[in-house]
Amino acid sequence: MHTAPALLLLLTLGFCEYGHGAPLQIKVRSPKDMTQLQVGQRLELECRTDRHSGAFWIHQDKAGTLHFIVFISSTSQTTFQGNHRTSPLFEARREGVSYHLVVKSFTRWDEGKYFCVMNFNQRLYFSPGLLAFLPATTTVPPTTSQSGTTEHLSLQTPDPERRMQEDLDFFCHIFIWVPLAGACLLLLIALVITIVLCQQTRRRRCRCKR
């Protein structure tokens, strides 16, 4: 009974400090120019690592919303959105330690950033985002000033990178730290209960000796 509180304390610290150690290395590969895609083009992305842990493919659209596409298990099983084995829009497969995602026919709805996500040692690892966009087609008509010269207006579109990164960080914190905090809280409660029981046991032994 005397060693139980110490063991629970060590377990609590171990759970609260999980995920440390050698990080998982993820390498992603895509066509050379992902910002000049064409409508209807077949797009193939590759995620490569040295661990057989399965991989998720996630799409972040231009508004910053994350969309689950597919999970490819270490045994080559694929699970698409809606718990389907196949998808009319995507293909997925595993080749050794490489996990491939194929967009069958690229459209403007597929524009955005693609991430390969892996769960290893109770921790999520995100690959660098792969940007995929159609060519810009916006044209600005010239405006004539009173002096007769022609001026061209340039459109300034806000860079969505910062917003995408903030949304992604928030997603990571919610996905990882909320379950972890719950586990740590349960272990701390168990530790307090064990300490109280140990103290009650000692008091009873002391009374019996007298």
Tab-separated table of C-alpha atoms in Angstrom, residues 16 43 51 90 107 156 181:
chain	number	residue	atom	x	y	z
A	16	CYS	CA	0.898	13.766	-19.253
A	43	LEU	CA	-3.883	14.604	-59.515
A	51	ARG	CA	6.782	3.527	-40.132
A	90	PHE	CA	-10.844	9.798	-54.959
A	107	THR	CA	-12.377	20.799	-59.930
A	156	GLN	CA	-5.458	42.334	-53.780
A	181	ALA	CA	-6.454	16.341	-20.148
